[in-house]
JSON list of C-alpha atoms in Angstrom, two decimals:
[
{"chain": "A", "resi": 1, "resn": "UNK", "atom": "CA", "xyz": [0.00, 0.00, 0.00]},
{"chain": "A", "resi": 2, "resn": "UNK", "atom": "CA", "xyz": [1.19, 3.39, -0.82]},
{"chain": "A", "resi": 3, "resn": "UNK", "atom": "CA", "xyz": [0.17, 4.40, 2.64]},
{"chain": "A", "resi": 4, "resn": "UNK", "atom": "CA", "xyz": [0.98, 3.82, 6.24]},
{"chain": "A", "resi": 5, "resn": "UNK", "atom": "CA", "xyz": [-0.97, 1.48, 9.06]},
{"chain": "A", "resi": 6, "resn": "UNK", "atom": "CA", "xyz": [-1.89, 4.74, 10.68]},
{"chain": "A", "resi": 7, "resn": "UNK", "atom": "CA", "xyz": [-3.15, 6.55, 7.22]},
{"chain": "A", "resi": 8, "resn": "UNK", "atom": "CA", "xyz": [-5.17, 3.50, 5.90]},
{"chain": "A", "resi": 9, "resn": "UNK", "atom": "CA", "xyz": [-6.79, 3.12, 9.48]},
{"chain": "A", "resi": 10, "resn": "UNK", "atom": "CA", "xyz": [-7.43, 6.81, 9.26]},
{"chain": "A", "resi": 11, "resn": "UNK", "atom": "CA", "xyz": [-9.33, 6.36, 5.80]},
{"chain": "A", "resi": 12, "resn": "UNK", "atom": "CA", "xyz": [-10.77, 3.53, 6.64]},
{"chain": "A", "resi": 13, "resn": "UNK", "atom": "CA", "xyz": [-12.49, 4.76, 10.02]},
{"chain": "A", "resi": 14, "resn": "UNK", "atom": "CA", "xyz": [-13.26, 8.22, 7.36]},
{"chain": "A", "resi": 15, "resn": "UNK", "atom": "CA", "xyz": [-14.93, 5.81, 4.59]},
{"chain": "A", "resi": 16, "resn": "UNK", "atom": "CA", "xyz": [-16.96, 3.40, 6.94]},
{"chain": "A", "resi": 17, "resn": "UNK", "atom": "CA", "xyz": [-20.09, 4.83, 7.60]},
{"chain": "A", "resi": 18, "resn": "UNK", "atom": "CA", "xyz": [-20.68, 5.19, 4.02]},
{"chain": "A", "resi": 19, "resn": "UNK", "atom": "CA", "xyz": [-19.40, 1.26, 3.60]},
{"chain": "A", "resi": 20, "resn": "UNK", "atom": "CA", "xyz": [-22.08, 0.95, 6.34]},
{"chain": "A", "resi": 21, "resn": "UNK", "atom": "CA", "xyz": [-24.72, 2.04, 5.01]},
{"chain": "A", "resi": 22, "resn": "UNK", "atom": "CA", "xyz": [-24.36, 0.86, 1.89]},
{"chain": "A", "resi": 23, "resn": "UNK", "atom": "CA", "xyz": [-24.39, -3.06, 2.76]},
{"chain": "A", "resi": 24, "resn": "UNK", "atom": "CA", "xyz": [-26.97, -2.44, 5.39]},
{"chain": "A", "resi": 25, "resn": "UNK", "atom": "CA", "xyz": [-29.47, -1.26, 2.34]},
{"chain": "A", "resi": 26, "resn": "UNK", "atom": "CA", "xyz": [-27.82, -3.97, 0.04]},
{"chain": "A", "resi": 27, "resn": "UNK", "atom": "CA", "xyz": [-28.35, -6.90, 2.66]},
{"chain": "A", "resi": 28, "resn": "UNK", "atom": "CA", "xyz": [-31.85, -5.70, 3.91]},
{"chain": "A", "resi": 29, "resn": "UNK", "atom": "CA", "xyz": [-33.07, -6.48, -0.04]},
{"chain": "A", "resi": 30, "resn": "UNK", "atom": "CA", "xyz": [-31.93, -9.61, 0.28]},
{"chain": "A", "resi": 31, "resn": "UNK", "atom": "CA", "xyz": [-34.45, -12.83, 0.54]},
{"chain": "A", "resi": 32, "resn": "UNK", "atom": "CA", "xyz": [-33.44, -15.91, 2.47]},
{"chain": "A", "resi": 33, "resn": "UNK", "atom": "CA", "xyz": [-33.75, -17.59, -1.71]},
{"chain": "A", "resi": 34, "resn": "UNK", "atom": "CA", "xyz": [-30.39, -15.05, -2.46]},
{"chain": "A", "resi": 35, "resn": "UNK", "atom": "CA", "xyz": [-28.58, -16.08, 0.82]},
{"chain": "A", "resi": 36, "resn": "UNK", "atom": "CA", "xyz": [-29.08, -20.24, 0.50]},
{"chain": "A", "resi": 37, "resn": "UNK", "atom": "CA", "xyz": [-26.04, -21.91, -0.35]},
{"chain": "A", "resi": 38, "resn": "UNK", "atom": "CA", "xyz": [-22.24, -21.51, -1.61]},
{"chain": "A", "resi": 39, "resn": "UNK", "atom": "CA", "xyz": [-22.95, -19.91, -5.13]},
{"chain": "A", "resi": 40, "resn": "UNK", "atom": "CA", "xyz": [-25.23, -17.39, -3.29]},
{"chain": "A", "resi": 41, "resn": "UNK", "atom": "CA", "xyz": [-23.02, -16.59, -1.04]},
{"chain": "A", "resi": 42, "resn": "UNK", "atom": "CA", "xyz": [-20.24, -16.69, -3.16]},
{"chain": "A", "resi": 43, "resn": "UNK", "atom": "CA", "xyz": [-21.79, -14.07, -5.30]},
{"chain": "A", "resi": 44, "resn": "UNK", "atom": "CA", "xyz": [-22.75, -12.12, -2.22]},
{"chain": "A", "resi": 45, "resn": "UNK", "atom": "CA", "xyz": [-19.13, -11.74, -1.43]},
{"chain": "A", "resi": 46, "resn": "UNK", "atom": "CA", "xyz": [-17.78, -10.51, -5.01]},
{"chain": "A", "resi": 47, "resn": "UNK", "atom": "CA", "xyz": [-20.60, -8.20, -5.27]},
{"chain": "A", "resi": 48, "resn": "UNK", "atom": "CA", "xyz": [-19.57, -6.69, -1.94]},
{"chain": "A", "resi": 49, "resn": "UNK", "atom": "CA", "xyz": [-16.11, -6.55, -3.07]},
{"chain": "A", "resi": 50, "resn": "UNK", "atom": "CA", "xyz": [-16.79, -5.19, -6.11]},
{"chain": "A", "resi": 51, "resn": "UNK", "atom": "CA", "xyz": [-19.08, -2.28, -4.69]},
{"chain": "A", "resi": 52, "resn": "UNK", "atom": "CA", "xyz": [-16.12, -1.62, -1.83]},
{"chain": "A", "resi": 53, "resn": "UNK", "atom": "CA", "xyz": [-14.00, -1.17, -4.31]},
{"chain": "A", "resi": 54, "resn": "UNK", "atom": "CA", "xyz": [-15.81, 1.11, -6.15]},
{"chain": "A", "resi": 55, "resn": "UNK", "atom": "CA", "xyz": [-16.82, 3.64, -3.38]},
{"chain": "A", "resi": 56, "resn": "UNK", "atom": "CA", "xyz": [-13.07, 3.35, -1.73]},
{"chain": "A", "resi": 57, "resn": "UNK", "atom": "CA", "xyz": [-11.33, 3.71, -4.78]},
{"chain": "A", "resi": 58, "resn": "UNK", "atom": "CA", "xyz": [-13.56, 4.93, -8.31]},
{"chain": "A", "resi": 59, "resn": "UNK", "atom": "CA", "xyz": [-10.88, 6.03, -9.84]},
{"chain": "A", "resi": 60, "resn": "UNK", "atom": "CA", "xyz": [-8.16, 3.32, -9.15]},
{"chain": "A", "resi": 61, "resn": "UNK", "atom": "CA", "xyz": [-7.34, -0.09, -9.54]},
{"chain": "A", "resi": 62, "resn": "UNK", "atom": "CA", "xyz": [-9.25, -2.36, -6.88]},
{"chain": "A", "resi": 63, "resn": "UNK", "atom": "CA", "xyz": [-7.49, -2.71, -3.53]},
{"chain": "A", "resi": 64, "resn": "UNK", "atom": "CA", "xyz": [-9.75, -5.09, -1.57]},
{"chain": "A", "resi": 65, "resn": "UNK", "atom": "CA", "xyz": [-9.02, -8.48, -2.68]},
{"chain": "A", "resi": 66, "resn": "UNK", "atom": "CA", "xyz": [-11.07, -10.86, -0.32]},
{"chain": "A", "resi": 67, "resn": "UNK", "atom": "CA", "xyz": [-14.40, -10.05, 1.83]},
{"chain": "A", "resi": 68, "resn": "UNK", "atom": "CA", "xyz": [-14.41, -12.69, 4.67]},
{"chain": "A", "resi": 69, "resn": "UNK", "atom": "CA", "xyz": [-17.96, -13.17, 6.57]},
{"chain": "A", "resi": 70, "resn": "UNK", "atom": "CA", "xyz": [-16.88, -13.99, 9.90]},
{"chain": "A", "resi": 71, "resn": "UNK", "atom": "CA", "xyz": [-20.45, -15.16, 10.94]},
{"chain": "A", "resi": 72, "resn": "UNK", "atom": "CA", "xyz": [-23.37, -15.33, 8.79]},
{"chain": "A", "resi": 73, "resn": "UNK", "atom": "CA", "xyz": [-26.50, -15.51, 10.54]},
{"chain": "A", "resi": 74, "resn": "UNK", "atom": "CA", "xyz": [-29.88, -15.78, 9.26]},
{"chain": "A", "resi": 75, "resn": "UNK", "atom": "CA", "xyz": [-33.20, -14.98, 10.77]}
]
């Protein structure tokens, strides 16, 4: 990274609430049909990472490589 721990923490903390409230809106419109099994959420995760990607950085190359769901729960 072209920046520092303590300048990509800084962005990062400075970007979240928009990263917030964008996958709370995006997850809300999802039915339990889109989160059922490993292609779902498979697809969940690169359209995530895609949209990331493209609010933290529209006009540069992707830095988020990998979205890992630490827990997934469903109600």
């Amino acid at each position: 990274s072209q920046f520092g721990q303590a300048e990509n923490e800084k962005f990062f903390e400075l970007k979240k609430p928009i990263l917030t409230d964008w996958l709370t809106i995006y997850l809300a419109g999802l039915t339990l049909e889109d989160v059922r099994g490993d292609r779902n959420l498979k697809r969940i995760q690169a359209q995530i990472l895609d949209a990331f990607n493209q609010k933290l950085f529209p006009d540069a190359k992707p830095q988020i490589k990998h979205i890992l769901f630490k827990e997934f729960a469903i109600q």
